[in-house]
Amino acid sequence: MRTEGMKEYSNFTDSLDDFLKSFKSGNNESWRSQACKLVDGLASEELRRLVSIEARRDFGAFFTESALAEKVLRHSKFRLSRGSFCYDPACGAGNLLIAIVNVINQTKFKFSITDKVYGTDIHNEFVNATRLRLAINHLLRNDSEFDNAQLHRQICVADGLINNKFYEQATHVFVNPPYNVADANESLTWSKGKVSQAAVFMDKIIEFISPGTAITAILPDVLRSGSRYEKWRAIVNKTCRIEGLELLGQFDKYADVDVFAINLVKRKKALSLSVPTLLEQGANVEPEIMESSFDVCVGPVVDNRDPRKGQSLGYLVSKKLKDWSEINSLNLKRRHSGRSFKSPFVVIKRTSRLGDRHRAAAVIVNVPDPIYVDNHLIVVKPKSGRLNDCKQLLKILKDNRTNNWLNQQIRCRHLTVKILSKLPLWR
Ligand SMILES: C[S@@+](CC[C@H](N)C(=O)[O-])C[C@H]1O[C@@H](n2cnc3c(N)ncnc32)[C@H](O)[C@@H]1O
């Protein structure tokens, strides 16, 4: 298979290599801030800067934004255990694998996770970038180096359309396959002419993995809705149980293609008859609600009850908070022995009235150090840790649908964590 065209990307991998070598234990803030960029959006920015659009289109090389990858993962209910083996057969610069590491790290997962992610790509430059970015991400999260030889065993150059040992070992596949269109191979049973390589790739993944393996895939919407892919959909229905499907809208601001996420589990035995399933109905299984993307709790400090003992930190109270603002510094301080919160997060005033213009008046907190929060406020922390998600949430809380929904759910003056956790995140 032809693989040239990505050579320029090695300028980026060289800089990753230099950066990794510059790590010294107890690394400083500027190292960390550059590391954060390198494991987040910079890999895609550099792809757009260094590689021509023709080459990117030829190989369907468009990297998934971390926010999208992490959102898809959270909704897919990826359940990992000590023996898990997560594989991306078209890993690009490793965005999906890094998302797995970061999402799983935020849970109570007891095992090391970097050694459970495996990836292949046909481009050597991307394979190198994935190894280096996983190593940088590991340093960033654990402050310790990851075994380089092990990374070389986990991330390799391979054609994902040909069977390999990773497919057989995988318990989970997370993939965003190339979307380029190419002539159908003569052996293809479900279409003739030009077909999306995403459908071809999915065919191969399903063929090669073991029964019981879970697949989470981000796919172009045409596979779900196009008449050309009717037979392909029937094959997927027969060979896999469809556990969830979510429409995601435009892939990103650079690639004008609508995408959806699907969760499949390969059946032990293919069905002989095709049954209508989510894939045909195209349904969004569950509306997204607050608790799927945010952790919600009441501020723990009861000022007139709790002793002023423990570490002295900034202390956020409800009084004088300007609705819909962003706080970047705090004057009030207090000692407390309970939980403190790291920015960014949102606080919602607990007390509101039925007639209030906004029932869930909120403020973004984005201060440098951890702070204590008073119990007249509800703390809403994005699982992603992103300021952007806080900003999106403020828009949702301001939305009239939120007022109407809350008025239906709660008649009394106090908002509760239980109800807020179920708030639909209106699109
Ligand atoms: C849509 S990108 C996704 C990359 C990465 N998984 C992500 O989401 O950021 C598709 C990737 O597939 C790779 N690719 C294309 N054909 C391939 C093949 N036959 N085998 C393995 N990788 C392939 C491209 O080089 C590209 O990196």
Short mmCIF file of C-alpha atoms and ligand atoms in Angstrom, two decimals:
data_model
loop_
_atom_site.label_atom_id
_atom_site.label_comp_id
_atom_site.label_asym_id
_atom_site.label_seq_id
_atom_site.Cartn_x
_atom_site.Cartn_y
_atom_site.Cartn_z
CA MET A 1 0.00 0.00 0.00
CA ARG A 2 1.22 3.53 -0.88
CA THR A 3 2.05 5.48 2.28
CA GLU A 4 4.12 8.49 1.18
CA GLY A 5 2.82 12.01 1.72
CA MET A 6 3.17 12.43 5.47
CA LYS A 7 6.96 12.97 5.47
CA GLU A 8 6.62 16.61 6.54
CA TYR A 9 4.92 15.48 9.73
CA SER A 10 8.28 14.24 11.00
CA ASN A 11 9.15 17.93 11.70
CA PHE A 12 6.54 17.71 14.43
CA THR A 13 7.71 14.31 15.72
CA ASP A 14 11.30 15.63 15.89
CA SER A 15 10.11 18.48 18.07
CA LEU A 16 8.19 16.00 20.27
CA ASP A 17 11.37 13.96 20.64
CA ASP A 18 13.44 17.03 21.65
CA PHE A 19 10.75 18.08 24.07
CA LEU A 20 10.58 14.66 25.73
CA LYS A 21 14.35 14.65 26.19
CA SER A 22 14.16 18.07 27.88
CA PHE A 23 12.13 16.57 30.76
CA LYS A 24 13.71 16.80 34.19
CA SER A 25 12.12 15.36 37.30
CA GLY A 26 10.00 17.88 39.21
CA ASN A 27 9.38 19.62 35.88
CA ASN A 28 8.34 23.24 35.94
CA GLU A 29 5.11 24.97 34.95
CA SER A 30 6.29 26.02 31.48
CA TRP A 31 7.25 22.39 30.65
CA ARG A 32 3.83 21.24 31.83
CA SER A 33 1.95 23.89 29.89
CA GLN A 34 3.79 23.02 26.64
CA ALA A 35 3.25 19.29 27.35
CA CYS A 36 -0.51 19.92 27.68
CA LYS A 37 -0.55 21.54 24.22
CA LEU A 38 1.45 18.69 22.69
CA VAL A 39 -0.93 16.02 23.93
CA ASP A 40 -4.00 18.07 22.99
CA GLY A 41 -4.75 20.19 19.89
CA LEU A 42 -1.21 20.79 18.63
CA ALA A 43 -0.94 17.42 16.83
CA SER A 44 -3.90 18.35 14.59
CA GLU A 45 -2.74 21.95 14.12
CA GLU A 46 0.67 20.69 13.00
CA LEU A 47 -0.97 18.16 10.66
CA ARG A 48 -2.87 20.97 8.96
CA ARG A 49 0.24 23.18 8.84
CA LEU A 50 2.72 20.57 7.57
CA VAL A 51 0.73 18.18 5.37
CA SER A 52 -1.16 19.18 2.22
CA ILE A 53 -4.95 18.84 2.23
CA GLU A 54 -4.64 16.45 -0.77
CA ALA A 55 -2.46 14.04 1.20
CA ARG A 56 -4.73 14.27 4.24
CA ARG A 57 -7.78 13.52 2.06
CA ASP A 58 -6.04 10.65 0.26
CA PHE A 59 -5.54 8.81 3.55
CA GLY A 60 -8.52 10.18 5.48
CA ALA A 61 -6.07 11.67 7.97
CA PHE A 62 -8.20 13.92 10.19
CA PHE A 63 -7.52 13.72 13.91
CA THR A 64 -10.30 13.69 16.49
CA GLU A 65 -10.41 16.61 18.94
CA SER A 66 -9.81 15.49 22.53
CA ALA A 67 -13.12 16.95 23.73
CA LEU A 68 -15.06 14.87 21.18
CA ALA A 69 -13.05 11.70 21.85
CA GLU A 70 -13.53 12.02 25.61
CA LYS A 71 -17.25 12.74 25.27
CA VAL A 72 -17.76 9.67 23.08
CA LEU A 73 -15.80 7.53 25.53
CA ARG A 74 -17.77 8.68 28.55
CA HIS A 75 -21.07 7.92 26.83
CA SER A 76 -19.80 4.55 25.62
CA LYS A 77 -19.45 3.29 29.21
CA PHE A 78 -16.00 1.84 28.42
CA ARG A 79 -15.55 -0.64 31.28
CA LEU A 80 -11.90 -1.63 31.77
CA SER A 81 -10.29 -4.18 34.05
CA ARG A 82 -6.78 -5.47 34.71
CA GLY A 83 -6.89 -7.64 31.58
CA SER A 84 -8.23 -4.97 29.19
CA PHE A 85 -6.57 -4.40 25.84
CA CYS A 86 -7.69 -1.22 24.02
CA TYR A 87 -6.79 -1.03 20.36
CA ASP A 88 -7.05 1.74 17.73
CA PRO A 89 -6.15 0.18 14.34
CA ALA A 90 -5.87 3.61 12.63
CA CYS A 91 -4.39 5.59 15.51
CA GLY A 92 -3.03 8.69 13.71
CA ALA A 93 -1.09 10.74 16.29
CA GLY A 94 -2.81 8.85 19.13
CA ASN A 95 -5.66 11.20 20.07
CA LEU A 96 -8.12 8.38 20.85
CA LEU A 97 -5.54 6.44 22.88
CA ILE A 98 -4.62 9.54 24.90
CA ALA A 99 -8.35 10.14 25.49
CA ILE A 100 -8.71 6.59 26.85
CA VAL A 101 -5.77 7.11 29.23
CA ASN A 102 -7.11 10.45 30.45
CA VAL A 103 -10.76 9.43 30.84
CA ILE A 104 -9.88 6.20 32.63
CA ASN A 105 -7.39 8.06 34.85
CA GLN A 106 -10.28 10.22 36.10
CA THR A 107 -12.15 7.13 37.31
CA LYS A 108 -11.35 4.86 40.23
CA PHE A 109 -9.47 2.49 37.89
CA LYS A 110 -6.88 0.76 40.05
CA PHE A 111 -4.43 -0.39 37.36
CA SER A 112 -1.89 1.37 35.20
CA ILE A 113 -3.58 2.40 31.96
CA THR A 114 -0.84 3.57 29.56
CA ASP A 115 0.21 -0.09 29.16
CA LYS A 116 -3.30 -1.12 28.10
CA VAL A 117 -3.52 0.99 24.93
CA TYR A 118 -2.34 -0.34 21.57
CA GLY A 119 -2.30 1.35 18.19
CA THR A 120 -1.32 0.91 14.58
CA ASP A 121 -1.26 3.24 11.58
CA ILE A 122 0.11 2.91 8.08
CA HIS A 123 2.18 6.04 8.51
CA ASN A 124 5.45 5.77 10.37
CA GLU A 125 5.37 9.51 11.18
CA PHE A 126 2.03 9.11 13.00
CA VAL A 127 3.20 5.99 14.84
CA ASN A 128 6.22 7.93 16.13
CA ALA A 129 4.00 10.84 17.16
CA THR A 130 1.68 8.47 19.05
CA ARG A 131 4.54 6.87 20.98
CA LEU A 132 6.08 10.22 21.90
CA ARG A 133 2.75 11.81 22.85
CA LEU A 134 1.77 8.84 25.03
CA ALA A 135 5.16 9.10 26.74
CA ILE A 136 4.72 12.86 27.32
CA ASN A 137 1.16 12.32 28.55
CA HIS A 138 2.39 9.66 30.97
CA LEU A 139 5.06 12.02 32.35
CA LEU A 140 2.48 14.77 32.69
CA ARG A 141 -0.01 12.60 34.60
CA ASN A 142 2.38 10.43 36.63
CA ASP A 143 5.63 12.38 36.81
CA SER A 144 7.46 9.18 35.88
CA GLU A 145 8.85 7.86 32.61
CA PHE A 146 7.13 5.09 30.65
CA ASP A 147 9.11 2.11 29.35
CA ASN A 148 10.19 3.10 25.83
CA ALA A 149 10.65 -0.47 24.60
CA GLN A 150 7.16 -1.32 25.82
CA LEU A 151 5.74 1.65 23.86
CA HIS A 152 7.43 0.33 20.72
CA ARG A 153 5.67 -3.00 21.25
CA GLN A 154 2.31 -1.30 21.82
CA ILE A 155 2.34 1.19 18.93
CA CYS A 156 3.46 -0.10 15.52
CA VAL A 157 3.23 0.48 11.80
CA ALA A 158 0.60 -1.84 10.28
CA ASP A 159 -2.16 -1.86 7.70
CA GLY A 160 -5.38 -2.05 9.71
CA LEU A 161 -7.15 -3.73 6.79
CA ILE A 162 -4.97 -6.82 7.28
CA ASN A 163 -5.36 -9.07 10.31
CA ASN A 164 -2.78 -8.72 13.09
CA LYS A 165 -2.31 -10.06 16.63
CA PHE A 166 -3.72 -6.90 18.25
CA TYR A 167 -7.15 -7.60 16.75
CA GLU A 168 -7.26 -11.03 18.30
CA GLN A 169 -6.16 -9.75 21.73
CA ALA A 170 -8.36 -6.64 21.82
CA THR A 171 -11.11 -6.44 24.43
CA HIS A 172 -12.00 -2.91 23.27
CA VAL A 173 -11.55 -1.17 19.93
CA PHE A 174 -11.85 2.63 19.78
CA VAL A 175 -11.58 3.88 16.23
CA ASN A 176 -12.16 6.80 13.91
CA PRO A 177 -11.31 5.12 10.57
CA PRO A 178 -10.29 6.98 7.40
CA TYR A 179 -13.36 8.44 5.63
CA ASN A 180 -11.88 8.70 2.13
CA VAL A 181 -13.85 7.18 -0.74
CA ALA A 182 -12.25 4.50 -2.92
CA ASP A 183 -13.26 1.84 -5.46
CA ALA A 184 -14.89 -1.17 -3.85
CA ASN A 185 -12.81 -4.31 -3.89
CA GLU A 186 -14.29 -7.12 -6.02
CA SER A 187 -14.81 -9.29 -2.95
CA LEU A 188 -17.02 -6.66 -1.29
CA THR A 189 -20.51 -8.14 -0.96
CA TRP A 190 -22.56 -5.08 0.03
CA SER A 191 -21.70 -2.49 -2.63
CA LYS A 192 -20.08 -1.76 -5.95
CA GLY A 193 -18.37 1.39 -7.22
CA LYS A 194 -16.99 3.98 -4.85
CA VAL A 195 -17.44 3.35 -1.13
CA SER A 196 -16.39 5.00 2.10
CA GLN A 197 -13.26 3.39 3.52
CA ALA A 198 -14.82 3.86 6.95
CA ALA A 199 -17.38 1.14 6.11
CA VAL A 200 -14.66 -1.12 4.66
CA PHE A 201 -12.54 -0.60 7.77
CA MET A 202 -15.45 -1.43 10.08
CA ASP A 203 -16.08 -4.63 8.09
CA LYS A 204 -12.51 -5.73 8.64
CA ILE A 205 -12.50 -4.81 12.34
CA ILE A 206 -15.65 -6.88 12.91
CA GLU A 207 -14.20 -9.77 10.92
CA PHE A 208 -10.85 -9.81 12.79
CA ILE A 209 -11.84 -9.21 16.44
CA SER A 210 -12.91 -11.96 18.83
CA PRO A 211 -16.57 -12.38 19.86
CA GLY A 212 -17.44 -10.26 22.90
CA THR A 213 -15.02 -7.47 21.92
CA ALA A 214 -16.55 -3.99 22.26
CA ILE A 215 -16.14 -1.44 19.45
CA THR A 216 -16.68 2.28 19.87
CA ALA A 217 -16.45 4.01 16.50
CA ILE A 218 -16.82 7.57 15.23
CA LEU A 219 -18.20 7.28 11.71
CA PRO A 220 -19.46 9.51 8.88
CA ASP A 221 -23.23 9.95 9.02
CA VAL A 222 -23.68 8.61 5.49
CA LEU A 223 -23.06 5.09 6.85
CA ARG A 224 -26.09 5.48 9.11
CA SER A 225 -28.39 7.25 6.67
CA GLY A 226 -27.21 6.60 3.08
CA SER A 227 -29.13 4.08 0.92
CA ARG A 228 -25.79 2.87 -0.50
CA TYR A 229 -24.93 1.48 2.96
CA GLU A 230 -28.20 -0.37 3.62
CA LYS A 231 -26.60 -3.77 3.09
CA TRP A 232 -23.59 -2.77 5.15
CA ARG A 233 -25.93 -1.81 8.01
CA ALA A 234 -27.66 -5.18 7.77
CA ILE A 235 -24.29 -6.95 8.11
CA VAL A 236 -23.40 -4.87 11.17
CA ASN A 237 -26.79 -5.69 12.73
CA LYS A 238 -26.30 -9.38 12.16
CA THR A 239 -22.74 -9.63 13.42
CA CYS A 240 -22.90 -7.18 16.34
CA ARG A 241 -25.17 -6.14 19.19
CA ILE A 242 -25.73 -2.40 18.94
CA GLU A 243 -25.50 -0.94 22.43
CA GLY A 244 -25.79 2.75 21.66
CA LEU A 245 -25.75 5.34 18.93
CA GLU A 246 -25.33 9.08 19.22
CA LEU A 247 -25.50 11.77 16.55
CA LEU A 248 -22.58 14.16 17.00
CA GLY A 249 -23.06 16.80 14.25
CA GLN A 250 -20.11 18.30 12.34
CA PHE A 251 -16.78 16.49 12.99
CA ASP A 252 -14.92 19.74 13.70
CA LYS A 253 -14.70 23.26 12.32
CA TYR A 254 -12.23 22.15 9.63
CA ALA A 255 -13.95 19.00 8.36
CA ASP A 256 -17.48 19.67 7.18
CA VAL A 257 -18.79 16.13 7.62
CA ASP A 258 -21.51 15.02 10.03
CA VAL A 259 -20.54 12.11 12.24
CA PHE A 260 -22.11 9.73 14.74
CA ALA A 261 -20.73 7.45 17.44
CA ILE A 262 -21.76 3.83 17.73
CA ASN A 263 -21.12 1.19 20.40
CA LEU A 264 -21.09 -2.40 19.24
CA VAL A 265 -20.27 -5.76 20.73
CA LYS A 266 -19.38 -8.60 18.35
CA ARG A 267 -21.86 -11.46 18.67
CA LYS A 268 -20.69 -15.00 19.34
CA LYS A 269 -22.77 -16.16 16.42
CA ALA A 270 -24.09 -13.94 13.62
CA LEU A 271 -27.90 -13.68 13.40
CA SER A 272 -29.44 -15.30 10.37
CA LEU A 273 -32.18 -12.66 10.06
CA SER A 274 -31.71 -8.94 10.19
CA VAL A 275 -33.70 -7.23 12.95
CA PRO A 276 -34.39 -3.50 12.98
CA THR A 277 -32.06 -1.91 15.48
CA LEU A 278 -30.86 1.46 16.62
CA LEU A 279 -28.62 1.75 13.58
CA GLU A 280 -31.63 1.65 11.29
CA GLN A 281 -33.80 3.83 13.49
CA GLY A 282 -30.93 6.32 13.74
CA ALA A 283 -32.09 7.15 17.22
CA ASN A 284 -30.15 8.99 19.84
CA VAL A 285 -30.56 6.44 22.62
CA GLU A 286 -30.54 8.69 25.63
CA PRO A 287 -30.49 12.47 25.86
CA GLU A 288 -27.26 13.65 27.40
CA ILE A 289 -27.75 14.75 30.99
CA MET A 290 -25.62 16.73 33.43
CA GLU A 291 -24.17 13.76 35.34
CA SER A 292 -22.72 12.18 32.21
CA SER A 293 -20.30 15.08 31.70
CA PHE A 294 -20.16 16.85 35.10
CA ASP A 295 -19.70 15.93 38.76
CA VAL A 296 -22.24 17.72 40.94
CA CYS A 297 -22.09 18.26 44.72
CA VAL A 298 -23.04 20.78 47.38
CA GLY A 299 -20.27 23.12 48.61
CA PRO A 300 -19.00 21.40 51.78
CA VAL A 301 -18.34 24.40 54.07
CA VAL A 302 -20.99 25.25 56.69
CA ASP A 303 -19.45 28.49 57.88
CA ASN A 304 -21.09 28.88 61.29
CA ARG A 305 -20.64 25.19 62.14
CA ASP A 306 -17.26 24.09 60.77
CA PRO A 307 -14.14 24.85 62.86
CA ARG A 308 -11.54 27.15 61.31
CA LYS A 309 -8.89 24.44 61.33
CA GLY A 310 -6.78 23.00 58.52
CA GLN A 311 -5.16 24.62 55.49
CA SER A 312 -5.99 28.26 54.78
CA LEU A 313 -7.35 28.66 51.22
CA GLY A 314 -9.59 31.00 49.22
CA TYR A 315 -13.23 30.68 50.27
CA LEU A 316 -16.15 31.21 47.88
CA VAL A 317 -19.51 32.33 49.27
CA SER A 318 -22.79 33.07 47.50
CA LYS A 319 -23.14 36.67 48.74
CA LYS A 320 -22.21 39.34 46.17
CA LEU A 321 -21.55 36.76 43.41
CA LYS A 322 -22.46 38.37 40.09
CA ASP A 323 -24.63 35.94 38.07
CA TRP A 324 -23.08 34.66 34.80
CA SER A 325 -19.66 36.16 35.53
CA GLU A 326 -16.23 34.50 35.67
CA ILE A 327 -14.17 34.76 38.85
CA ASN A 328 -10.41 34.83 38.42
CA SER A 329 -9.31 35.83 41.92
CA LEU A 330 -10.64 35.57 45.50
CA ASN A 331 -10.02 37.84 48.50
CA LEU A 332 -11.85 35.91 51.20
CA LYS A 333 -9.85 33.15 52.92
CA ARG A 334 -10.67 30.53 55.49
CA ARG A 335 -9.23 27.46 57.18
CA HIS A 336 -11.07 24.17 56.70
CA SER A 337 -10.26 20.51 57.00
CA GLY A 338 -12.69 19.34 54.26
CA ARG A 339 -12.61 19.09 50.49
CA SER A 340 -11.25 21.90 48.32
CA PHE A 341 -11.90 22.35 44.57
CA LYS A 342 -9.49 22.93 41.70
CA SER A 343 -10.55 25.27 38.87
CA PRO A 344 -12.20 25.41 36.45
CA PHE A 345 -15.71 24.70 37.66
CA VAL A 346 -19.16 26.25 37.85
CA VAL A 347 -21.08 27.17 40.99
CA ILE A 348 -24.85 27.45 41.02
CA LYS A 349 -26.73 29.37 43.72
CA ARG A 350 -28.76 26.85 45.65
CA THR A 351 -31.63 29.10 46.59
CA SER A 352 -33.98 30.36 43.92
CA ARG A 353 -37.68 31.12 43.65
CA LEU A 354 -40.32 29.97 41.20
CA GLY A 355 -40.70 33.48 39.80
CA ASP A 356 -36.94 34.19 39.46
CA ARG A 357 -35.77 35.02 35.93
CA HIS A 358 -33.16 32.25 36.14
CA ARG A 359 -33.62 29.39 38.57
CA ALA A 360 -30.07 28.17 38.21
CA ALA A 361 -27.98 31.37 38.36
CA ALA A 362 -24.36 30.41 37.94
CA VAL A 363 -20.78 31.67 37.92
CA ILE A 364 -17.58 30.22 36.44
CA VAL A 365 -14.70 29.83 38.88
CA ASN A 366 -11.26 29.90 37.29
CA VAL A 367 -8.70 30.75 39.95
CA PRO A 368 -5.08 29.53 40.15
CA ASP A 369 -5.26 27.58 43.46
CA PRO A 370 -7.75 25.16 45.02
CA ILE A 371 -10.50 26.83 47.09
CA TYR A 372 -13.22 25.94 49.59
CA VAL A 373 -16.87 26.40 48.62
CA ASP A 374 -19.73 27.41 50.90
CA ASN A 375 -22.75 25.16 51.18
CA HIS A 376 -25.14 27.79 49.74
CA LEU A 377 -23.56 26.92 46.39
CA ILE A 378 -23.66 23.79 44.25
CA VAL A 379 -20.34 22.85 42.63
CA VAL A 380 -20.47 21.51 39.07
CA LYS A 381 -17.12 20.25 37.83
CA PRO A 382 -16.59 19.21 34.18
CA LYS A 383 -15.23 15.66 33.99
CA SER A 384 -13.08 16.90 31.09
CA GLY A 385 -11.43 19.56 33.30
CA ARG A 386 -12.05 22.08 30.51
CA LEU A 387 -12.97 25.74 30.86
CA ASN A 388 -14.83 25.54 27.57
CA ASP A 389 -17.25 22.98 29.02
CA CYS A 390 -17.94 25.41 31.91
CA LYS A 391 -18.77 28.12 29.37
CA GLN A 392 -21.10 25.76 27.48
CA LEU A 393 -22.80 24.86 30.75
CA LEU A 394 -23.47 28.51 31.58
CA LYS A 395 -25.30 28.87 28.26
CA ILE A 396 -27.37 25.76 29.06
CA LEU A 397 -28.24 27.03 32.54
CA LYS A 398 -29.30 30.39 31.09
CA ASP A 399 -31.50 28.66 28.48
CA ASN A 400 -35.23 29.03 29.05
CA ARG A 401 -35.68 25.29 28.73
CA THR A 402 -33.62 24.91 31.92
CA ASN A 403 -35.96 27.27 33.80
CA ASN A 404 -39.04 25.43 32.57
CA TRP A 405 -37.57 22.04 33.31
CA LEU A 406 -36.47 23.01 36.84
CA ASN A 407 -39.85 24.63 37.58
CA GLN A 408 -41.53 21.35 36.66
CA GLN A 409 -39.16 19.28 38.78
CA ILE A 410 -38.79 21.40 41.92
CA ARG A 411 -41.49 23.51 43.45
CA CYS A 412 -39.54 24.54 46.57
CA ARG A 413 -36.85 27.22 46.71
CA HIS A 414 -33.81 24.94 46.90
CA LEU A 415 -32.14 23.34 43.94
CA THR A 416 -30.94 19.83 44.70
CA VAL A 417 -27.95 17.86 43.48
CA LYS A 418 -30.25 14.96 42.61
CA ILE A 419 -32.38 17.03 40.24
CA LEU A 420 -29.52 19.07 38.76
CA SER A 421 -27.64 15.85 37.95
CA LYS A 422 -30.52 14.86 35.66
CA LEU A 423 -30.75 18.21 33.84
CA PRO A 424 -30.76 17.60 30.07
CA LEU A 425 -27.84 19.30 28.34
CA TRP A 426 -29.84 21.05 25.64
CA ARG A 427 -28.03 21.16 22.31
C1 LIG B 1 -9.55 9.77 10.67
S1 LIG B 1 -7.84 9.49 11.03
C2 LIG B 1 -7.99 9.05 12.74
C3 LIG B 1 -6.75 9.12 13.52
C4 LIG B 1 -6.93 8.95 15.03
N1 LIG B 1 -7.52 7.68 15.37
C5 LIG B 1 -7.78 10.06 15.59
O1 LIG B 1 -8.97 9.85 15.79
O2 LIG B 1 -7.26 11.16 15.79
C6 LIG B 1 -7.55 7.99 10.21
C7 LIG B 1 -6.14 7.45 10.30
O3 LIG B 1 -6.11 6.23 9.57
C8 LIG B 1 -4.83 6.05 9.00
N2 LIG B 1 -4.98 5.03 7.94
C9 LIG B 1 -5.46 5.16 6.69
N3 LIG B 1 -5.48 3.96 6.08
C10 LIG B 1 -5.02 3.05 6.97
C11 LIG B 1 -4.82 1.65 6.94
N4 LIG B 1 -5.09 0.93 5.87
N5 LIG B 1 -4.33 1.05 8.05
C12 LIG B 1 -4.03 1.77 9.17
N6 LIG B 1 -4.20 3.10 9.24
C13 LIG B 1 -4.70 3.72 8.17
C14 LIG B 1 -4.45 7.44 8.54
O4 LIG B 1 -3.04 7.53 8.41
C15 LIG B 1 -5.02 8.28 9.70
O5 LIG B 1 -4.05 8.49 10.66
#
